[in-house]
GROMACS .gro file of C-alpha atoms in nm:
model
  498
    1THR     CA    1  -1.786  27.285   9.388
    2TYR     CA    2  -1.585  27.309   9.710
    3ILE     CA    3  -1.312  27.144   9.911
    4VAL     CA    4  -1.215  27.182  10.276
    5ARG     CA    5  -0.838  27.226  10.311
    6ASN     CA    6  -0.617  27.208  10.620
    7THR     CA    7  -0.380  27.500  10.563
    8ARG     CA    8  -0.130  27.360  10.815
    9THR     CA    9  -0.090  27.012  10.662
   10GLY     CA   10  -0.209  27.073  10.308
   11GLU     CA   11  -0.462  26.789  10.335
   12SER     CA   12  -0.786  26.840  10.143
   13SER     CA   13  -1.126  26.685  10.148
   14SER     CA   14  -1.281  26.530   9.843
   15PRO     CA   15  -1.461  26.788   9.626
   16PHE     CA   16  -1.828  26.834   9.702
   17LYS     CA   17  -2.110  27.039   9.555
   18ILE     CA   18  -2.364  27.272   9.709
   19ALA     CA   19  -2.682  27.322   9.506
   20GLU     CA   20  -3.059  27.298   9.541
   21ASP     CA   21  -3.064  26.989   9.315
   22VAL     CA   22  -2.744  26.825   9.437
   23TYR     CA   23  -2.921  26.490   9.493
   24HIS     CA   24  -3.119  26.480   9.168
   25ASN     CA   25  -2.890  26.241   8.981
   26VAL     CA   26  -2.868  26.021   9.289
   27LEU     CA   27  -3.248  26.011   9.301
   28VAL     CA   28  -3.261  25.903   8.937
   29ALA     CA   29  -3.001  25.630   8.988
   30ALA     CA   30  -3.168  25.494   9.301
   31THR     CA   31  -3.513  25.497   9.140
   32ARG     CA   32  -3.382  25.306   8.841
   33MET     CA   33  -3.303  25.015   9.074
   34PHE     CA   34  -3.668  24.918   9.027
   35PHE     CA   35  -3.625  24.916   8.649
   36TYR     CA   36  -3.338  24.667   8.686
   37GLN     CA   37  -3.560  24.462   8.918
   38ARG     CA   38  -3.834  24.431   8.656
   39SER     CA   39  -3.922  24.073   8.571
   40GLY     CA   40  -4.025  23.979   8.219
   41PHE     CA   41  -3.892  24.304   8.075
   42PRO     CA   42  -3.577  24.363   7.865
   43LYS     CA   43  -3.308  24.599   7.989
   44HIS     CA   44  -3.156  24.722   7.665
   45PRO     CA   45  -2.994  25.047   7.549
   46PRO     CA   46  -3.084  25.332   7.542
   47TYR     CA   47  -3.251  25.260   7.875
   48THR     CA   48  -2.940  25.109   8.027
   49ASP     CA   49  -2.567  25.115   7.982
   50PRO     CA   50  -2.458  24.802   7.786
   51ARG     CA   51  -2.269  24.690   8.096
   52TRP     CA   52  -2.599  24.611   8.269
   53MET     CA   53  -2.820  24.490   7.987
   54ASP     CA   54  -3.023  24.170   7.988
   55ASP     CA   55  -3.312  24.020   7.794
   56ALA     CA   56  -3.656  23.971   7.943
   57ALA     CA   57  -3.657  23.699   8.209
   58PHE     CA   58  -3.900  23.416   8.287
   59LEU     CA   59  -4.110  23.432   7.971
   60GLY     CA   60  -4.017  23.083   7.849
   61PRO     CA   61  -4.216  22.758   7.859
   62GLY     CA   62  -4.352  22.681   8.203
   63GLN     CA   63  -4.251  23.021   8.335
   64ASP     CA   64  -4.440  23.338   8.425
   65THR     CA   65  -4.681  23.355   8.129
   66GLU     CA   66  -4.796  22.999   8.205
   67ALA     CA   67  -4.700  22.941   8.568
   68ARG     CA   68  -4.844  22.632   8.735
   69PHE     CA   69  -5.027  22.626   9.067
   70LEU     CA   70  -4.784  22.511   9.335
   71ASN     CA   71  -5.030  22.267   9.494
   72ASP     CA   72  -5.133  22.105   9.164
   73LYS     CA   73  -4.826  22.122   8.941
   74ASP     CA   74  -4.948  21.871   8.682
   75ASN     CA   75  -5.276  22.048   8.610
   76PRO     CA   76  -5.246  22.264   8.294
   77ASP     CA   77  -5.597  22.400   8.349
   78LEU     CA   78  -5.465  22.606   8.639
   79GLU     CA   79  -5.189  22.776   8.442
   80ARG     CA   80  -5.185  23.148   8.511
   81ASP     CA   81  -5.020  23.452   8.349
   82VAL     CA   82  -4.825  23.614   8.633
   83GLN     CA   83  -4.562  23.794   8.427
   84GLY     CA   84  -4.420  24.133   8.524
   85GLY     CA   85  -4.361  24.285   8.863
   86TRP     CA   86  -4.032  24.337   9.045
   87PHE     CA   87  -3.781  24.083   9.171
   88ASP     CA   88  -3.812  24.119   9.546
   89ALA     CA   89  -3.446  24.140   9.642
   90GLY     CA   90  -3.129  23.958   9.540
   91ASP     CA   91  -3.354  23.669   9.439
   92THR     CA   92  -3.593  23.672   9.144
   93ASN     CA   93  -3.910  23.567   9.326
   94LYS     CA   94  -4.209  23.800   9.360
   95TYR     CA   95  -4.413  23.843   9.678
   96VAL     CA   96  -4.736  24.039   9.713
   97THR     CA   97  -4.696  24.077  10.089
   98PHE     CA   98  -4.332  24.185  10.068
   99ALA     CA   99  -4.416  24.449   9.807
  100ALA     CA  100  -4.694  24.620  10.003
  101GLN     CA  101  -4.481  24.847  10.223
  102PRO     CA  102  -4.246  24.946   9.937
  103LEU     CA  103  -4.541  25.049   9.723
  104HIS     CA  104  -4.696  25.251  10.005
  105GLN     CA  105  -4.367  25.429  10.071
  106LEU     CA  106  -4.314  25.508   9.702
  107LEU     CA  107  -4.668  25.642   9.673
  108ASP     CA  108  -4.603  25.862   9.976
  109ALA     CA  109  -4.273  25.974   9.826
  110TYR     CA  110  -4.466  26.094   9.523
  111THR     CA  111  -4.761  26.261   9.695
  112GLN     CA  112  -4.549  26.433   9.959
  113ASN     CA  113  -4.312  26.594   9.707
  114PRO     CA  114  -4.449  26.546   9.353
  115SER     CA  115  -4.236  26.814   9.187
  116VAL     CA  116  -3.913  26.611   9.209
  117TRP     CA  117  -4.067  26.315   9.027
  118THR     CA  118  -4.024  26.420   8.668
  119ASP     CA  119  -4.081  26.230   8.344
  120ASP     CA  120  -3.718  26.198   8.235
  121PHE     CA  121  -3.553  25.915   8.433
  122ASN     CA  122  -3.463  25.731   8.111
  123LEU     CA  123  -3.729  25.464   8.146
  124PRO     CA  124  -3.906  25.317   7.842
  125GLU     CA  125  -4.213  25.513   7.960
  126SER     CA  126  -4.029  25.846   7.991
  127GLY     CA  127  -4.194  26.130   7.804
  128ASN     CA  128  -4.549  25.993   7.828
  129GLY     CA  129  -4.673  26.274   8.052
  130ILE     CA  130  -4.673  26.057   8.365
  131PRO     CA  131  -4.402  26.098   8.633
  132ASP     CA  132  -4.160  25.810   8.590
  133LEU     CA  133  -4.198  25.697   8.951
  134LEU     CA  134  -4.568  25.640   8.888
  135ASP     CA  135  -4.487  25.452   8.567
  136GLU     CA  136  -4.259  25.227   8.770
  137ILE     CA  137  -4.526  25.177   9.035
  138MET     CA  138  -4.777  25.090   8.763
  139PHE     CA  139  -4.546  24.817   8.638
  140GLU     CA  140  -4.573  24.648   8.977
  141LEU     CA  141  -4.944  24.715   9.013
  142LYS     CA  142  -5.015  24.537   8.684
  143TRP     CA  143  -4.848  24.230   8.829
  144PHE     CA  144  -5.064  24.264   9.142
  145GLN     CA  145  -5.368  24.268   8.914
  146ARG     CA  146  -5.258  23.940   8.756
  147MET     CA  147  -5.228  23.792   9.105
  148GLN     CA  148  -5.588  23.877   9.197
  149ASP     CA  149  -5.842  23.604   9.131
  150GLU     CA  150  -6.188  23.671   8.987
  151ASP     CA  151  -6.355  23.666   9.329
  152GLY     CA  152  -6.109  23.919   9.478
  153GLY     CA  153  -5.871  23.681   9.657
  154VAL     CA  154  -5.500  23.724   9.585
  155PHE     CA  155  -5.228  23.462   9.530
  156ILE     CA  156  -4.940  23.523   9.766
  157LYS     CA  157  -4.618  23.471   9.567
  158VAL     CA  158  -4.446  23.352   9.248
  159GLY     CA  159  -4.108  23.188   9.205
  160THR     CA  160  -3.893  22.879   9.169
  161THR     CA  161  -3.866  22.573   9.390
  162ASP     CA  162  -3.486  22.549   9.412
  163TYR     CA  163  -3.178  22.770   9.442
  164LYS     CA  164  -3.019  22.685   9.104
  165SER     CA  165  -3.012  23.035   8.958
  166ALA     CA  166  -2.842  23.130   8.631
  167THR     CA  167  -2.573  23.393   8.577
  168ARG     CA  168  -2.837  23.634   8.446
  169PRO     CA  169  -3.215  23.622   8.496
  170SER     CA  170  -3.281  23.591   8.121
  171LEU     CA  171  -3.080  23.265   8.112
  172ASP     CA  172  -3.282  23.105   8.392
  173ARG     CA  173  -3.500  22.828   8.249
  174ARG     CA  174  -3.645  22.691   8.573
  175PRO     CA  175  -4.024  22.645   8.584
  176ARG     CA  176  -4.218  22.899   8.786
  177PHE     CA  177  -4.508  22.846   9.024
  178TYR     CA  178  -4.763  23.057   9.205
  179ALA     CA  179  -4.868  22.989   9.565
  180PRO     CA  180  -5.223  22.986   9.707
  181ARG     CA  181  -5.456  23.276   9.777
  182CYS     CA  182  -5.429  23.416  10.126
  183SER     CA  183  -5.587  23.672  10.355
  184SER     CA  184  -5.251  23.847  10.396
  185SER     CA  185  -5.187  23.901  10.026
  186THR     CA  186  -5.549  23.998   9.967
  187ILE     CA  187  -5.557  24.271  10.231
  188ALA     CA  188  -5.210  24.387  10.121
  189LEU     CA  189  -5.343  24.438   9.767
  190ALA     CA  190  -5.655  24.615   9.897
  191GLY     CA  191  -5.449  24.878  10.075
  192VAL     CA  192  -5.201  24.931   9.793
  193PHE     CA  193  -5.474  24.964   9.529
  194ALA     CA  194  -5.676  25.208   9.740
  195HIS     CA  195  -5.365  25.418   9.807
  196ALA     CA  196  -5.270  25.416   9.438
  197ALA     CA  197  -5.625  25.506   9.332
  198LEU     CA  198  -5.610  25.806   9.564
  199ALA     CA  199  -5.266  25.917   9.440
  200PHE     CA  200  -5.348  25.866   9.072
  201GLN     CA  201  -5.658  26.087   9.082
  202SER     CA  202  -5.439  26.397   9.040
  203VAL     CA  203  -5.278  26.264   8.719
  204PRO     CA  204  -5.518  26.294   8.421
  205GLU     CA  205  -5.348  26.010   8.232
  206LEU     CA  206  -5.403  25.774   8.527
  207ARG     CA  207  -5.763  25.850   8.623
  208THR     CA  208  -5.905  25.551   8.436
  209ALA     CA  209  -5.648  25.326   8.605
  210ALA     CA  210  -5.745  25.482   8.939
  211GLU     CA  211  -6.110  25.387   8.887
  212THR     CA  212  -6.016  25.026   8.812
  213LEU     CA  213  -5.784  25.006   9.112
  214GLN     CA  214  -6.055  25.142   9.337
  215LEU     CA  215  -6.298  24.869   9.231
  216GLN     CA  216  -6.036  24.597   9.275
  217ALA     CA  217  -5.940  24.733   9.617
  218LYS     CA  218  -6.300  24.710   9.737
  219GLN     CA  219  -6.330  24.357   9.597
  220ALA     CA  220  -6.017  24.251   9.787
  221TRP     CA  221  -6.144  24.416  10.106
  222ASP     CA  222  -6.475  24.227  10.078
  223TRP     CA  223  -6.288  23.898  10.025
  224PHE     CA  224  -6.073  23.963  10.333
  225GLU     CA  225  -6.379  24.043  10.543
  226ALA     CA  226  -6.555  23.726  10.426
  227HIS     CA  227  -6.265  23.489  10.505
  228PRO     CA  228  -6.079  23.401  10.823
  229ILE     CA  229  -5.729  23.537  10.873
  230GLN     CA  230  -5.475  23.279  10.750
  231VAL     CA  231  -5.118  23.272  10.881
  232ASP     CA  232  -4.979  22.961  10.710
  233CYS     CA  233  -5.044  23.000  10.335
  234ASP     CA  234  -4.679  22.985  10.232
  235SER     CA  235  -4.529  22.636  10.252
  236GLN     CA  236  -4.195  22.788  10.142
  237GLU     CA  237  -4.164  22.525   9.872
  238ILE     CA  238  -4.106  22.830   9.653
  239LYS     CA  239  -3.756  22.938   9.762
  240ALA     CA  240  -3.714  23.144   9.971
  241GLY     CA  241  -3.865  23.395  10.209
  242ASP     CA  242  -4.176  23.325  10.415
  243ALA     CA  243  -4.446  23.544  10.261
  244ASP     CA  244  -4.693  23.481  10.542
  245ARG     CA  245  -4.796  23.757  10.779
  246ASN     CA  246  -4.911  23.693  11.135
  247GLU     CA  247  -5.250  23.808  11.258
  248ALA     CA  248  -5.124  24.135  11.407
  249GLU     CA  249  -4.943  24.225  11.085
  250GLN     CA  250  -5.257  24.155  10.881
  251ILE     CA  251  -5.461  24.377  11.111
  252GLY     CA  252  -5.204  24.649  11.042
  253LEU     CA  253  -5.244  24.594  10.669
  254ALA     CA  254  -5.622  24.609  10.711
  255VAL     CA  255  -5.604  24.936  10.907
  256THR     CA  256  -5.385  25.074  10.629
  257ALA     CA  257  -5.635  24.962  10.367
  258ALA     CA  258  -5.924  25.109  10.563
  259VAL     CA  259  -5.750  25.448  10.578
  260TYR     CA  260  -5.718  25.478  10.201
  261LEU     CA  261  -6.053  25.320  10.126
  262SER     CA  262  -6.218  25.570  10.361
  263GLN     CA  263  -6.085  25.852  10.144
  264ILE     CA  264  -6.230  25.715   9.819
  265ASP     CA  265  -6.550  25.551   9.951
  266SER     CA  266  -6.802  25.695  10.197
  267LYS     CA  267  -6.892  25.365  10.366
  268PRO     CA  268  -6.863  25.397  10.747
  269GLU     CA  269  -6.725  25.043  10.785
  270TYR     CA  270  -6.372  25.164  10.712
  271HIS     CA  271  -6.379  25.421  10.991
  272ASP     CA  272  -6.530  25.157  11.220
  273TYR     CA  273  -6.244  24.918  11.147
  274ILE     CA  274  -5.985  25.187  11.217
  275ARG     CA  275  -6.156  25.280  11.542
  276GLU     CA  276  -6.165  24.918  11.655
  277HIS     CA  277  -5.817  24.805  11.554
  278ALA     CA  278  -5.573  25.098  11.523
  279SER     CA  279  -5.453  25.068  11.882
  280GLU     CA  280  -5.338  24.710  11.811
  281THR     CA  281  -5.086  24.819  11.545
  282ARG     CA  282  -4.711  24.888  11.565
  283PRO     CA  283  -4.736  25.268  11.587
  284PHE     CA  284  -4.908  25.221  11.924
  285THR     CA  285  -4.667  24.956  12.054
  286ASP     CA  286  -4.329  25.076  11.920
  287PRO     CA  287  -4.120  25.363  12.061
  288MET     CA  288  -4.123  25.535  11.721
  289TRP     CA  289  -4.438  25.587  11.516
  290SER     CA  290  -4.317  25.447  11.182
  291LEU     CA  291  -4.003  25.250  11.265
  292TYR     CA  292  -4.142  24.909  11.167
  293GLU     CA  293  -4.443  24.845  10.944
  294ALA     CA  294  -4.402  25.205  10.833
  295HIS     CA  295  -4.702  25.176  10.602
  296VAL     CA  296  -4.933  25.163  10.905
  297GLY     CA  297  -4.790  25.468  11.080
  298ASP     CA  298  -4.777  25.661  10.754
  299ALA     CA  299  -5.140  25.576  10.680
  300LEU     CA  300  -5.257  25.688  11.024
  301LEU     CA  301  -5.070  26.018  10.988
  302ALA     CA  302  -5.242  26.074  10.654
  303TYR     CA  303  -5.575  25.977  10.810
  304MET     CA  304  -5.549  26.228  11.093
  305HIS     CA  305  -5.503  26.501  10.833
  306SER     CA  306  -5.783  26.389  10.602
  307ALA     CA  307  -6.120  26.558  10.578
  308GLU     CA  308  -6.297  26.223  10.610
  309ALA     CA  309  -6.161  26.115  10.949
  310PRO     CA  310  -6.381  26.168  11.260
  311SER     CA  311  -6.247  26.446  11.481
  312ASP     CA  312  -6.213  26.227  11.790
  313LEU     CA  313  -5.994  25.976  11.603
  314LYS     CA  314  -5.781  26.258  11.468
  315GLN     CA  315  -5.721  26.379  11.821
  316THR     CA  316  -5.646  26.028  11.950
  317PHE     CA  317  -5.384  25.964  11.684
  318SER     CA  318  -5.234  26.311  11.713
  319THR     CA  319  -5.193  26.268  12.089
  320ALA     CA  320  -5.037  25.924  12.047
  321PHE     CA  321  -4.794  26.054  11.786
  322SER     CA  322  -4.693  26.347  12.004
  323GLN     CA  323  -4.631  26.110  12.295
  324ARG     CA  324  -4.391  25.905  12.082
  325ILE     CA  325  -4.192  26.222  12.012
  326GLN     CA  326  -4.179  26.322  12.378
  327ASN     CA  327  -4.098  25.975  12.508
  328SER     CA  328  -3.823  25.895  12.257
  329PRO     CA  329  -3.579  26.187  12.255
  330ASP     CA  330  -3.303  25.957  12.128
  331LEU     CA  331  -3.505  25.879  11.813
  332TYR     CA  332  -3.663  26.219  11.750
  333GLY     CA  333  -3.493  26.555  11.712
  334ASP     CA  334  -3.139  26.673  11.664
  335ASP     CA  335  -2.944  26.550  11.966
  336THR     CA  336  -2.591  26.544  11.824
  337ASN     CA  337  -2.435  26.422  12.149
  338ILE     CA  338  -2.549  26.060  12.125
  339ASP     CA  339  -2.390  25.958  11.795
  340PRO     CA  340  -2.064  26.073  11.631
  341TYR     CA  341  -2.227  26.044  11.288
  342ARG     CA  342  -2.535  26.249  11.390
  343ALA     CA  343  -2.772  25.970  11.288
  344PHE     CA  344  -2.836  25.772  11.606
  345MET     CA  345  -3.028  25.446  11.603
  346PRO     CA  346  -3.036  25.204  11.900
  347ASP     CA  347  -2.802  24.904  11.880
  348ALA     CA  348  -3.099  24.665  11.866
  349GLN     CA  349  -3.200  24.803  11.527
  350TYR     CA  350  -2.870  24.712  11.357
  351HIS     CA  351  -3.012  24.379  11.243
  352TRP     CA  352  -3.076  24.223  10.903
  353GLY     CA  353  -3.193  24.508  10.678
  354SER     CA  354  -3.085  24.778  10.921
  355ASN     CA  355  -3.052  25.036  10.646
  356ALA     CA  356  -3.429  25.029  10.594
  357ILE     CA  357  -3.489  25.093  10.964
  358LYS     CA  358  -3.229  25.370  10.961
  359ALA     CA  359  -3.413  25.533  10.669
  360ASN     CA  360  -3.739  25.506  10.859
  361VAL     CA  361  -3.580  25.697  11.148
  362GLY     CA  362  -3.512  25.976  10.898
  363ASN     CA  363  -3.860  25.954  10.750
  364ALA     CA  364  -4.031  25.958  11.089
  365ASN     CA  365  -3.839  26.271  11.189
  366TYR     CA  366  -3.937  26.444  10.868
  367ASP     CA  367  -4.301  26.355  10.937
  368VAL     CA  368  -4.295  26.582  11.242
  369SER     CA  369  -4.240  26.890  11.027
  370LEU     CA  370  -4.434  26.756  10.730
  371TYR     CA  371  -4.751  26.727  10.936
  372LYS     CA  372  -4.675  27.041  11.141
  373LEU     CA  373  -4.704  26.863  11.472
  374ASP     CA  374  -4.429  27.059  11.647
  375LEU     CA  375  -4.387  27.394  11.476
  376GLU     CA  376  -4.156  27.544  11.737
  377SER     CA  377  -3.876  27.295  11.675
  378ALA     CA  378  -3.955  27.163  11.327
  379GLU     CA  379  -3.607  27.254  11.208
  380SER     CA  380  -3.440  27.014  11.452
  381PHE     CA  381  -3.643  26.722  11.315
  382GLU     CA  382  -3.560  26.811  10.956
  383THR     CA  383  -3.192  26.834  11.054
  384ARG     CA  384  -3.206  26.486  11.207
  385SER     CA  385  -3.371  26.357  10.892
  386LEU     CA  386  -3.103  26.510  10.670
  387ASP     CA  387  -2.826  26.373  10.893
  388VAL     CA  388  -2.970  26.023  10.846
  389LEU     CA  389  -2.947  26.079  10.471
  390HIS     CA  390  -2.581  26.182  10.515
  391TYR     CA  391  -2.522  25.850  10.693
  392PHE     CA  392  -2.612  25.666  10.374
  393HIS     CA  393  -2.392  25.900  10.172
  394GLY     CA  394  -2.073  25.838  10.364
  395VAL     CA  395  -2.106  25.988  10.714
  396ASN     CA  396  -2.066  25.647  10.875
  397PRO     CA  397  -1.781  25.440  11.026
  398PHE     CA  398  -1.665  25.326  10.681
  399GLY     CA  399  -1.677  25.662  10.504
  400MET     CA  400  -1.866  25.468  10.237
  401VAL     CA  401  -2.177  25.544  10.033
  402TYR     CA  402  -2.417  25.255  10.100
  403LEU     CA  403  -2.539  25.263   9.738
  404THR     CA  404  -2.363  25.039   9.487
  405ASN     CA  405  -2.118  25.162   9.226
  406MET     CA  406  -2.182  25.535   9.256
  407TYR     CA  407  -1.843  25.649   9.126
  408ASP     CA  408  -1.996  25.813   8.819
  409TYR     CA  409  -2.222  26.012   9.053
  410GLY     CA  410  -1.951  26.170   9.266
  411ALA     CA  411  -1.884  25.905   9.530
  412VAL     CA  412  -1.524  25.863   9.644
  413ASP     CA  413  -1.605  25.525   9.795
  414SER     CA  414  -1.930  25.333   9.760
  415ALA     CA  415  -2.055  24.977   9.806
  416ASN     CA  416  -1.855  24.775   9.554
  417GLU     CA  417  -2.037  24.446   9.600
  418MET     CA  418  -2.383  24.317   9.686
  419TYR     CA  419  -2.542  23.975   9.720
  420HIS     CA  420  -2.767  23.939   9.415
  421GLU     CA  421  -2.845  23.656   9.171
  422TRP     CA  422  -2.773  23.888   8.879
  423PHE     CA  423  -2.540  24.162   8.999
  424GLY     CA  424  -2.355  23.968   9.266
  425ASN     CA  425  -2.109  23.749   9.077
  426GLY     CA  426  -1.914  23.701   8.754
  427MET     CA  427  -1.855  24.019   8.555
  428TYR     CA  428  -2.061  24.212   8.812
  429ASP     CA  429  -1.854  24.098   9.107
  430ASN     CA  430  -1.685  24.421   9.219
  431ALA     CA  431  -1.725  24.780   9.103
  432LYS     CA  432  -1.349  24.842   9.111
  433SER     CA  433  -1.201  24.515   8.992
  434SER     CA  434  -1.457  24.335   8.770
  435ALA     CA  435  -1.565  24.404   8.413
  436SER     CA  436  -1.864  24.617   8.504
  437GLY     CA  437  -1.947  24.589   8.871
  438PRO     CA  438  -2.306  24.591   8.996
  439ALA     CA  439  -2.552  24.839   8.851
  440PRO     CA  440  -2.546  25.174   9.031
  441GLY     CA  441  -2.794  25.291   9.291
  442TYR     CA  442  -2.878  24.975   9.488
  443LEU     CA  443  -2.897  25.026   9.866
  444THR     CA  444  -2.740  24.730  10.044
  445GLY     CA  445  -2.894  24.578  10.356
  446GLY     CA  446  -2.655  24.736  10.604
  447PRO     CA  447  -2.475  24.641  10.926
  448ASN     CA  448  -2.613  24.334  11.104
  449LYS     CA  449  -2.505  24.266  11.462
  450ASN     CA  450  -2.696  23.933  11.446
  451TYR     CA  451  -2.496  23.811  11.145
  452THR     CA  452  -2.453  23.430  11.151
  453GLY     CA  453  -2.193  23.379  10.875
  454SER     CA  454  -1.827  23.286  10.903
  455ALA     CA  455  -1.676  23.637  10.891
  456PRO     CA  456  -1.531  23.752  11.228
  457LEU     CA  457  -1.789  24.020  11.299
  458ALA     CA  458  -1.922  23.895  11.632
  459ASN     CA  459  -1.719  24.142  11.836
  460SER     CA  460  -1.767  24.439  11.605
  461PRO     CA  461  -1.966  24.740  11.723
  462PRO     CA  462  -2.314  24.719  11.567
  463MET     CA  463  -2.248  24.994  11.312
  464ARG     CA  464  -1.934  24.812  11.194
  465ALA     CA  465  -2.092  24.467  11.152
  466TYR     CA  466  -2.061  24.496  10.774
  467LEU     CA  467  -1.842  24.362  10.493
  468ASP     CA  468  -1.826  24.487  10.135
  469ARG     CA  469  -1.862  24.134   9.994
  470ASN     CA  470  -2.115  23.932   9.796
  471ASP     CA  471  -2.023  23.572   9.882
  472GLY     CA  472  -2.284  23.312   9.967
  473GLY     CA  473  -2.194  22.980  10.128
  474GLU     CA  474  -2.053  23.005  10.478
  475LEU     CA  475  -2.003  23.379  10.448
  476LYS     CA  476  -2.382  23.432  10.413
  477MET     CA  477  -2.354  23.782  10.276
  478TRP     CA  478  -2.726  23.783  10.204
  479GLU     CA  479  -2.755  23.881  10.570
  480ILE     CA  480  -2.557  24.202  10.509
  481THR     CA  481  -2.525  24.319  10.149
  482GLU     CA  482  -2.838  24.186   9.978
  483PRO     CA  483  -3.061  24.468   9.848
  484SER     CA  484  -3.440  24.473   9.867
  485ILE     CA  485  -3.723  24.677   9.719
  486GLY     CA  486  -3.820  24.743  10.082
  487TYR     CA  487  -3.483  24.894  10.171
  488GLN     CA  488  -3.482  25.096   9.850
  489SER     CA  489  -3.828  25.246   9.901
  490ALA     CA  490  -3.748  25.363  10.254
  491TYR     CA  491  -3.430  25.532  10.130
  492LEU     CA  492  -3.600  25.689   9.827
  493LYS     CA  493  -3.879  25.831  10.040
  494LEU     CA  494  -3.615  25.998  10.257
  495LEU     CA  495  -3.396  26.116   9.969
  496SER     CA  496  -3.690  26.269   9.783
  497LYS     CA  497  -3.748  26.515  10.069
  498PHE     CA  498  -3.411  26.679   9.995
   0.00000   0.00000   0.00000
């Protein structure tokens, strides 16, 4: 444990540690965010501190074990068991399409560095011989399975039809509904299940689950291929968040699915789909390979290093990836002159959920060394990636850790508030002044230069367009401090590298 001291003034830094495992406890805390996001599952000691305990939510009459179909609410014959899964963000709804990228990123986090994912994160499943991250992923996948219909189609989302939330999820008695099947949710499930089947093959306790997931992935793929692409399945009567995906986004999800299906099934149709559609996806149109829709770029990187991919496609993707590196020197590599916090991101990317995009900058830089695409300067890309991680841990304009309530983990200052139906009001209001504060380890959304609330942030520099508040109403802090499983997965993938 060290400090940096100014011998002239006597001023000292906060104490800090240097060790190979210095981020281990942070990794555990941030991973446990998904445990707190579990729907239909109790959070009781010894798996949580009593300050953040709650009973299982949405298991009452008319809720997730007997949810009604949104378009035929009075028909009991269409009741469906859709319990489980994760709350998406600060709300308690569940979206198949929104969960696809987080699941892909968590699966990559495991396969790219499996040794850090141990079986002792204090989950109810800890000690079962399966890495706890995979146990947490399985909890979400079981909900996905409940959302898949017998013919392979997948219902798009589950939730409530108003904003009248309770103080804790377990006290919420509102009826729950599931929305129609859609091409977007179906192809999202196909890709996630194929990816999980591939990752689970190396874990003896999960091989049977992998076989089931593989079959269900193929069934979803066949359903997607047999139906037209739909872009208006979500009426948004279930509040809120538009779960639809446009045609281009669904093609990206299909390319992703084809990549993982091609590695567990020898059918040439998957390679054909990739060949025909890969150039239409975000990695080929964005300045950075995996900045947005990271699941697509990550899948193509994995594809170009798989034994199953045709050699000409490998070369095409490798060339395109290398061009992104060469053409975007501000996004790739360790140029410390363009940002005082050594974690540059263009102003345009400081929008709603900017912390996820910032994490993807770090992840994309690490990919350069991970896939050995530029051996001569691999160290500079790893340095850039680590500097992005430091940004989240306090090397930013606020000197603040962007994870909530991390004082027990060594933070001098961390996010004290977040916009969340459970952890964003009442006794959880503020980590320093309320009875308990929010649970630790949640990554907040981040600075938002496009913020539309009443706070005077319009003239702030993009990196300073942030408030440590959780208010709704005119302040609209959901645009800044609301967490999301998508933000969390991008951060965890980055953190797990170090």
